[in-house]
């Protein structure tokens, strides 16, 4: 059995519903899969003495799950004051409209098409619902609209799909771009170095206790994959599917379609930087 402390980011262990930090509670959605890992983590965030909570990523359109989130909020003596989205993929955002109906809350997101209410989210915004301090950190790359949320009081960051609790994420080309993703990882690394962030509360998988270690692992992984893709192209593998077969041969074939999205993003990046011929 592998020691969790030896794994990238020091994952906490099994993914469970319940408290993760002093201000963050997870409600795990019942949508496990190869892409969603154990399921979507729906995060409830609130100040300990507040009667209002912020819910991040209500998850799929599943009434049982949405009501379980509301029940968890109400059991804590609170009500939902605001709903936020890290990005628009259905496993995070599909249930947002229904959740807003059930709670009477607004939904704030970067993508205007996902908002319910007039206010969006952008760099420098600070959520203060119920006395909470939650800072918006743009982290595009997985998707163009990806955001993370810095929770300074808990020295934590909620990363959506930008950093997962296990494995690595997909750069969902063409919406996601690798250059943006690398910049986002560096932005998150600065939170660990300059702002003391040590805990990652991901959109999927277990909580990570070593945020800086997780970011460094992701950056190293991307550099390694880029080198592999460049080598594959030099060896004559020209199409994205050919590159996937060469580079991801040891990966479950059910994940190859997702891997191809990342390969397309990598090929675009290498071409733009003059490292391969388009």
mmCIF file of C-alpha atoms in Angstrom:
data_model
loop_
_atom_site.group_PDB
_atom_site.id
_atom_site.type_symbol
_atom_site.label_atom_id
_atom_site.label_comp_id
_atom_site.label_asym_id
_atom_site.label_seq_id
_atom_site.Cartn_x
_atom_site.Cartn_y
_atom_site.Cartn_z
ATOM 1 C CA UNK A 1 0.000 0.000 0.000
ATOM 2 C CA UNK A 2 1.370 3.428 -0.997
ATOM 3 C CA UNK A 3 1.883 6.040 1.685
ATOM 4 C CA UNK A 4 -0.338 9.016 0.796
ATOM 5 C CA UNK A 5 2.376 11.396 2.013
ATOM 6 C CA UNK A 6 4.607 10.068 -0.775
ATOM 7 C CA UNK A 7 2.040 10.857 -3.483
ATOM 8 C CA UNK A 8 1.937 14.216 -5.333
ATOM 9 C CA UNK A 9 0.221 16.808 -3.165
ATOM 10 C CA UNK A 10 -0.137 14.444 -0.191
ATOM 11 C CA UNK A 11 -3.777 13.394 -0.699
ATOM 12 C CA UNK A 12 -5.716 13.143 2.526
ATOM 13 C CA UNK A 13 -7.220 9.710 1.790
ATOM 14 C CA UNK A 14 -10.658 8.519 0.808
ATOM 15 C CA UNK A 15 -13.043 11.049 -0.705
ATOM 16 C CA UNK A 16 -15.935 11.542 1.690
ATOM 17 C CA UNK A 17 -18.687 14.022 2.375
ATOM 18 C CA UNK A 18 -17.932 16.140 5.416
ATOM 19 C CA UNK A 19 -15.694 18.894 6.799
ATOM 20 C CA UNK A 20 -12.369 19.459 5.051
ATOM 21 C CA UNK A 21 -11.218 22.694 6.707
ATOM 22 C CA UNK A 22 -12.666 25.024 9.332
ATOM 23 C CA UNK A 23 -14.779 26.724 6.652
ATOM 24 C CA UNK A 24 -15.212 24.144 3.874
ATOM 25 C CA UNK A 25 -17.457 21.078 3.802
ATOM 26 C CA UNK A 26 -17.698 18.632 0.908
ATOM 27 C CA UNK A 27 -20.855 16.948 -0.367
ATOM 28 C CA UNK A 28 -19.812 14.259 -2.838
ATOM 29 C CA UNK A 29 -22.074 13.891 -5.868
ATOM 30 C CA UNK A 30 -23.105 10.359 -6.927
ATOM 31 C CA UNK A 31 -21.549 10.619 -10.405
ATOM 32 C CA UNK A 32 -18.316 8.605 -10.289
ATOM 33 C CA UNK A 33 -16.613 7.795 -13.586
ATOM 34 C CA UNK A 34 -13.188 7.595 -15.197
ATOM 35 C CA UNK A 35 -13.388 11.352 -15.846
ATOM 36 C CA UNK A 36 -15.010 12.477 -12.576
ATOM 37 C CA UNK A 37 -13.051 10.096 -10.300
ATOM 38 C CA UNK A 38 -15.109 9.511 -7.127
ATOM 39 C CA UNK A 39 -17.671 12.095 -8.270
ATOM 40 C CA UNK A 40 -17.971 15.871 -8.197
ATOM 41 C CA UNK A 41 -17.034 17.619 -4.968
ATOM 42 C CA UNK A 42 -19.685 20.220 -4.164
ATOM 43 C CA UNK A 43 -18.185 22.638 -1.663
ATOM 44 C CA UNK A 44 -20.066 24.481 1.073
ATOM 45 C CA UNK A 45 -17.998 27.370 2.407
ATOM 46 C CA UNK A 46 -18.946 29.580 5.351
ATOM 47 C CA UNK A 47 -17.543 31.530 8.247
ATOM 48 C CA UNK A 48 -17.944 29.502 11.479
ATOM 49 C CA UNK A 49 -20.248 32.067 13.109
ATOM 50 C CA UNK A 50 -22.241 32.988 10.001
ATOM 51 C CA UNK A 51 -25.817 32.039 9.122
ATOM 52 C CA UNK A 52 -25.042 32.197 5.374
ATOM 53 C CA UNK A 53 -23.103 29.738 3.226
ATOM 54 C CA UNK A 54 -21.643 29.859 -0.275
ATOM 55 C CA UNK A 55 -22.007 26.750 -2.432
ATOM 56 C CA UNK A 56 -19.393 26.117 -5.125
ATOM 57 C CA UNK A 57 -20.277 23.793 -8.030
ATOM 58 C CA UNK A 58 -23.717 22.306 -7.257
ATOM 59 C CA UNK A 59 -22.790 19.500 -9.628
ATOM 60 C CA UNK A 60 -24.953 17.411 -11.969
ATOM 61 C CA UNK A 61 -28.692 17.816 -12.388
ATOM 62 C CA UNK A 62 -29.556 15.308 -9.690
ATOM 63 C CA UNK A 63 -32.287 16.362 -7.264
ATOM 64 C CA UNK A 64 -31.163 13.897 -4.596
ATOM 65 C CA UNK A 65 -27.677 15.414 -4.602
ATOM 66 C CA UNK A 66 -28.903 19.007 -4.742
ATOM 67 C CA UNK A 67 -31.217 18.425 -1.796
ATOM 68 C CA UNK A 68 -28.401 16.689 0.083
ATOM 69 C CA UNK A 69 -26.335 19.864 -0.319
ATOM 70 C CA UNK A 70 -29.195 21.988 1.005
ATOM 71 C CA UNK A 71 -29.708 19.572 3.906
ATOM 72 C CA UNK A 72 -26.013 19.808 4.804
ATOM 73 C CA UNK A 73 -26.227 23.600 4.831
ATOM 74 C CA UNK A 74 -29.380 23.594 6.951
ATOM 75 C CA UNK A 75 -27.967 21.073 9.440
ATOM 76 C CA UNK A 76 -25.182 23.574 10.101
ATOM 77 C CA UNK A 77 -27.788 26.198 11.022
ATOM 78 C CA UNK A 78 -27.281 28.153 7.826
ATOM 79 C CA UNK A 79 -28.972 28.888 4.535
ATOM 80 C CA UNK A 80 -27.449 29.173 1.084
ATOM 81 C CA UNK A 81 -26.636 32.799 0.319
ATOM 82 C CA UNK A 82 -24.847 32.445 -3.032
ATOM 83 C CA UNK A 83 -23.887 29.850 -5.644
ATOM 84 C CA UNK A 84 -20.565 29.988 -7.528
ATOM 85 C CA UNK A 85 -19.230 27.989 -10.472
ATOM 86 C CA UNK A 86 -15.603 27.110 -11.176
ATOM 87 C CA UNK A 87 -16.479 26.435 -14.832
ATOM 88 C CA UNK A 88 -19.305 25.304 -17.041
ATOM 89 C CA UNK A 89 -18.776 21.568 -17.532
ATOM 90 C CA UNK A 90 -22.020 19.698 -16.772
ATOM 91 C CA UNK A 91 -20.605 17.648 -13.900
ATOM 92 C CA UNK A 92 -20.026 20.951 -12.068
ATOM 93 C CA UNK A 93 -22.690 23.287 -13.407
ATOM 94 C CA UNK A 94 -25.625 21.385 -14.888
ATOM 95 C CA UNK A 95 -27.542 21.435 -11.590
ATOM 96 C CA UNK A 96 -26.956 25.152 -10.934
ATOM 97 C CA UNK A 97 -30.270 26.346 -12.375
ATOM 98 C CA UNK A 98 -32.288 23.843 -10.391
ATOM 99 C CA UNK A 99 -30.221 24.564 -7.269
ATOM 100 C CA UNK A 100 -30.974 28.264 -7.677
ATOM 101 C CA UNK A 101 -34.686 27.437 -7.857
ATOM 102 C CA UNK A 102 -34.498 25.369 -4.682
ATOM 103 C CA UNK A 103 -32.516 27.948 -2.717
ATOM 104 C CA UNK A 104 -33.581 31.255 -4.245
ATOM 105 C CA UNK A 105 -29.951 32.224 -4.782
ATOM 106 C CA UNK A 106 -28.082 33.882 -7.606
ATOM 107 C CA UNK A 107 -25.458 31.982 -9.582
ATOM 108 C CA UNK A 108 -22.198 33.765 -10.333
ATOM 109 C CA UNK A 109 -19.741 32.511 -12.957
ATOM 110 C CA UNK A 110 -17.203 33.861 -15.418
ATOM 111 C CA UNK A 111 -19.289 32.755 -18.414
ATOM 112 C CA UNK A 112 -22.310 35.035 -18.772
ATOM 113 C CA UNK A 113 -24.352 32.133 -20.162
ATOM 114 C CA UNK A 114 -24.084 30.347 -16.812
ATOM 115 C CA UNK A 115 -25.069 33.258 -14.582
ATOM 116 C CA UNK A 116 -28.399 33.729 -12.881
ATOM 117 C CA UNK A 117 -28.342 37.379 -11.886
ATOM 118 C CA UNK A 118 -26.425 40.379 -13.139
ATOM 119 C CA UNK A 119 -23.068 39.832 -11.449
ATOM 120 C CA UNK A 120 -20.313 37.789 -12.991
ATOM 121 C CA UNK A 121 -16.918 36.859 -11.602
ATOM 122 C CA UNK A 122 -13.513 38.156 -12.573
ATOM 123 C CA UNK A 123 -9.946 38.728 -11.460
ATOM 124 C CA UNK A 124 -9.718 40.679 -8.231
ATOM 125 C CA UNK A 125 -13.296 39.997 -7.135
ATOM 126 C CA UNK A 126 -13.769 39.101 -3.474
ATOM 127 C CA UNK A 127 -16.836 37.219 -2.251
ATOM 128 C CA UNK A 128 -17.921 38.479 1.171
ATOM 129 C CA UNK A 129 -21.214 36.633 1.708
ATOM 130 C CA UNK A 130 -21.803 36.083 5.429
ATOM 131 C CA UNK A 131 -18.490 37.714 6.304
ATOM 132 C CA UNK A 132 -16.539 35.215 4.193
ATOM 133 C CA UNK A 133 -13.423 36.252 2.291
ATOM 134 C CA UNK A 134 -13.181 34.258 -0.917
ATOM 135 C CA UNK A 135 -10.893 35.664 -3.612
ATOM 136 C CA UNK A 136 -11.502 34.928 -7.301
ATOM 137 C CA UNK A 137 -8.431 33.626 -9.135
ATOM 138 C CA UNK A 138 -8.709 33.243 -12.947
ATOM 139 C CA UNK A 139 -7.218 29.874 -13.904
ATOM 140 C CA UNK A 140 -8.070 29.279 -17.585
ATOM 141 C CA UNK A 141 -6.616 26.309 -19.416
ATOM 142 C CA UNK A 142 -8.761 23.307 -18.572
ATOM 143 C CA UNK A 143 -11.495 25.487 -20.047
ATOM 144 C CA UNK A 144 -11.466 29.163 -21.003
ATOM 145 C CA UNK A 145 -13.871 29.997 -18.162
ATOM 146 C CA UNK A 146 -12.094 28.116 -15.357
ATOM 147 C CA UNK A 147 -11.775 29.893 -12.020
ATOM 148 C CA UNK A 148 -10.283 28.995 -8.659
ATOM 149 C CA UNK A 149 -11.253 30.466 -5.285
ATOM 150 C CA UNK A 150 -8.670 31.399 -2.662
ATOM 151 C CA UNK A 151 -9.855 30.957 0.930
ATOM 152 C CA UNK A 152 -7.178 32.864 2.884
ATOM 153 C CA UNK A 153 -8.509 32.115 6.370
ATOM 154 C CA UNK A 154 -8.008 28.382 5.787
ATOM 155 C CA UNK A 155 -4.855 28.790 3.669
ATOM 156 C CA UNK A 156 -6.728 26.853 0.998
ATOM 157 C CA UNK A 157 -7.657 27.120 -2.662
ATOM 158 C CA UNK A 158 -10.660 25.559 -4.384
ATOM 159 C CA UNK A 159 -9.394 24.577 -7.824
ATOM 160 C CA UNK A 160 -12.314 23.029 -9.716
ATOM 161 C CA UNK A 161 -10.697 20.892 -12.420
ATOM 162 C CA UNK A 162 -7.489 22.920 -12.679
ATOM 163 C CA UNK A 163 -5.855 20.662 -10.090
ATOM 164 C CA UNK A 164 -7.468 17.346 -9.165
ATOM 165 C CA UNK A 165 -7.044 15.335 -6.005
ATOM 166 C CA UNK A 166 -5.764 12.393 -8.001
ATOM 167 C CA UNK A 167 -4.169 12.110 -11.435
ATOM 168 C CA UNK A 168 -3.982 15.060 -13.824
ATOM 169 C CA UNK A 169 -6.558 17.119 -15.659
ATOM 170 C CA UNK A 170 -7.435 17.491 -19.333
ATOM 171 C CA UNK A 171 -6.710 20.624 -21.320
ATOM 172 C CA UNK A 172 -10.032 20.557 -23.164
ATOM 173 C CA UNK A 173 -8.969 21.806 -26.597
ATOM 174 C CA UNK A 174 -10.049 23.961 -28.399
ATOM 175 C CA UNK A 175 -11.717 25.805 -25.497
ATOM 176 C CA UNK A 176 -8.798 25.007 -23.228
ATOM 177 C CA UNK A 177 -5.326 26.189 -24.185
ATOM 178 C CA UNK A 178 -2.066 24.823 -22.829
ATOM 179 C CA UNK A 179 -0.295 28.188 -22.598
ATOM 180 C CA UNK A 180 -3.145 29.510 -20.464
ATOM 181 C CA UNK A 181 -3.064 26.377 -18.337
ATOM 182 C CA UNK A 182 0.656 26.662 -17.620
ATOM 183 C CA UNK A 183 0.182 30.319 -16.656
ATOM 184 C CA UNK A 184 -2.649 29.284 -14.335
ATOM 185 C CA UNK A 185 -0.492 26.672 -12.632
ATOM 186 C CA UNK A 186 2.190 29.305 -12.079
ATOM 187 C CA UNK A 187 -0.459 31.633 -10.656
ATOM 188 C CA UNK A 188 -1.504 28.915 -8.207
ATOM 189 C CA UNK A 189 2.130 28.275 -7.322
ATOM 190 C CA UNK A 190 2.463 31.945 -6.379
ATOM 191 C CA UNK A 191 -0.430 31.477 -3.943
ATOM 192 C CA UNK A 192 1.515 28.705 -2.243
ATOM 193 C CA UNK A 193 4.757 30.696 -2.139
ATOM 194 C CA UNK A 194 3.505 34.225 -1.478
ATOM 195 C CA UNK A 195 0.167 33.682 0.284
ATOM 196 C CA UNK A 196 0.826 30.577 2.351
ATOM 197 C CA UNK A 197 -1.736 28.336 0.659
ATOM 198 C CA UNK A 198 -1.116 24.723 1.615
ATOM 199 C CA UNK A 199 -4.442 22.945 1.024
ATOM 200 C CA UNK A 200 -6.103 22.153 -2.304
ATOM 201 C CA UNK A 201 -9.858 21.572 -2.269
ATOM 202 C CA UNK A 202 -10.327 20.055 -5.731
ATOM 203 C CA UNK A 203 -13.402 19.544 -7.889
ATOM 204 C CA UNK A 204 -12.727 15.786 -7.921
ATOM 205 C CA UNK A 205 -10.690 13.476 -5.738
ATOM 206 C CA UNK A 206 -9.290 13.825 -2.229
ATOM 207 C CA UNK A 207 -8.154 16.990 -0.475
ATOM 208 C CA UNK A 208 -4.433 17.684 -1.000
ATOM 209 C CA UNK A 209 -2.362 18.730 1.985
ATOM 210 C CA UNK A 210 0.669 19.937 -0.021
ATOM 211 C CA UNK A 211 -0.543 22.529 -2.500
ATOM 212 C CA UNK A 212 2.922 23.532 -3.646
ATOM 213 C CA UNK A 213 3.925 19.924 -4.205
ATOM 214 C CA UNK A 214 0.779 19.371 -6.271
ATOM 215 C CA UNK A 215 1.449 22.401 -8.461
ATOM 216 C CA UNK A 216 5.081 21.446 -8.988
ATOM 217 C CA UNK A 217 4.011 17.917 -9.943
ATOM 218 C CA UNK A 218 1.525 19.289 -12.480
ATOM 219 C CA UNK A 219 4.106 21.609 -14.035
ATOM 220 C CA UNK A 220 6.657 18.793 -14.266
ATOM 221 C CA UNK A 221 4.045 16.447 -15.730
ATOM 222 C CA UNK A 222 3.117 18.964 -18.434
ATOM 223 C CA UNK A 223 6.772 19.522 -19.338
ATOM 224 C CA UNK A 224 7.279 15.765 -19.585
ATOM 225 C CA UNK A 225 4.205 15.265 -21.769
ATOM 226 C CA UNK A 226 5.246 18.114 -24.056
ATOM 227 C CA UNK A 227 8.651 16.509 -24.540
ATOM 228 C CA UNK A 228 6.987 13.154 -25.276
ATOM 229 C CA UNK A 229 4.645 14.702 -27.829
ATOM 230 C CA UNK A 230 7.517 16.544 -29.523
ATOM 231 C CA UNK A 231 9.488 13.298 -29.709
ATOM 232 C CA UNK A 232 6.486 11.436 -31.123
ATOM 233 C CA UNK A 233 6.053 14.030 -33.869
ATOM 234 C CA UNK A 234 9.756 13.850 -34.706
ATOM 235 C CA UNK A 235 9.353 10.062 -34.967
ATOM 236 C CA UNK A 236 6.672 10.509 -37.635
ATOM 237 C CA UNK A 237 3.440 10.429 -35.625
ATOM 238 C CA UNK A 238 1.552 13.285 -37.264
ATOM 239 C CA UNK A 239 -2.107 13.018 -36.311
ATOM 240 C CA UNK A 240 -3.384 13.585 -32.773
ATOM 241 C CA UNK A 241 -4.695 10.031 -32.591
ATOM 242 C CA UNK A 242 -1.295 8.647 -33.669
ATOM 243 C CA UNK A 243 0.426 10.750 -31.009
ATOM 244 C CA UNK A 244 -2.014 9.514 -28.353
ATOM 245 C CA UNK A 245 -1.304 5.898 -29.284
ATOM 246 C CA UNK A 246 2.427 6.523 -28.972
ATOM 247 C CA UNK A 247 2.493 8.691 -25.840
ATOM 248 C CA UNK A 248 -0.470 7.312 -23.885
ATOM 249 C CA UNK A 249 0.062 3.624 -24.638
ATOM 250 C CA UNK A 250 0.104 2.809 -20.918
ATOM 251 C CA UNK A 251 -3.168 4.687 -20.253
ATOM 252 C CA UNK A 252 -6.584 3.006 -20.244
ATOM 253 C CA UNK A 253 -7.980 3.295 -23.771
ATOM 254 C CA UNK A 254 -11.278 4.589 -22.399
ATOM 255 C CA UNK A 255 -9.360 7.781 -21.548
ATOM 256 C CA UNK A 256 -7.792 8.187 -24.989
ATOM 257 C CA UNK A 257 -10.527 10.540 -26.306
ATOM 258 C CA UNK A 258 -9.813 12.903 -23.410
ATOM 259 C CA UNK A 259 -6.081 12.454 -23.915
ATOM 260 C CA UNK A 260 -6.532 13.468 -27.542
ATOM 261 C CA UNK A 261 -7.948 16.812 -26.429
ATOM 262 C CA UNK A 262 -4.804 17.445 -24.399
ATOM 263 C CA UNK A 263 -2.602 16.282 -27.292
ATOM 264 C CA UNK A 264 -4.324 18.722 -29.639
ATOM 265 C CA UNK A 265 -3.615 21.483 -27.124
ATOM 266 C CA UNK A 266 0.008 20.352 -26.851
ATOM 267 C CA UNK A 267 0.453 20.246 -30.628
ATOM 268 C CA UNK A 268 -1.007 23.734 -30.910
ATOM 269 C CA UNK A 269 1.352 24.987 -28.191
ATOM 270 C CA UNK A 270 4.422 23.383 -29.785
ATOM 271 C CA UNK A 271 3.492 24.815 -33.185
ATOM 272 C CA UNK A 272 2.911 28.307 -31.810
ATOM 273 C CA UNK A 273 6.307 28.239 -30.128
ATOM 274 C CA UNK A 274 8.082 26.993 -33.272
ATOM 275 C CA UNK A 275 9.078 23.674 -31.729
ATOM 276 C CA UNK A 276 7.347 21.618 -34.426
ATOM 277 C CA UNK A 277 6.107 22.408 -37.906
ATOM 278 C CA UNK A 278 2.370 22.955 -38.251
#
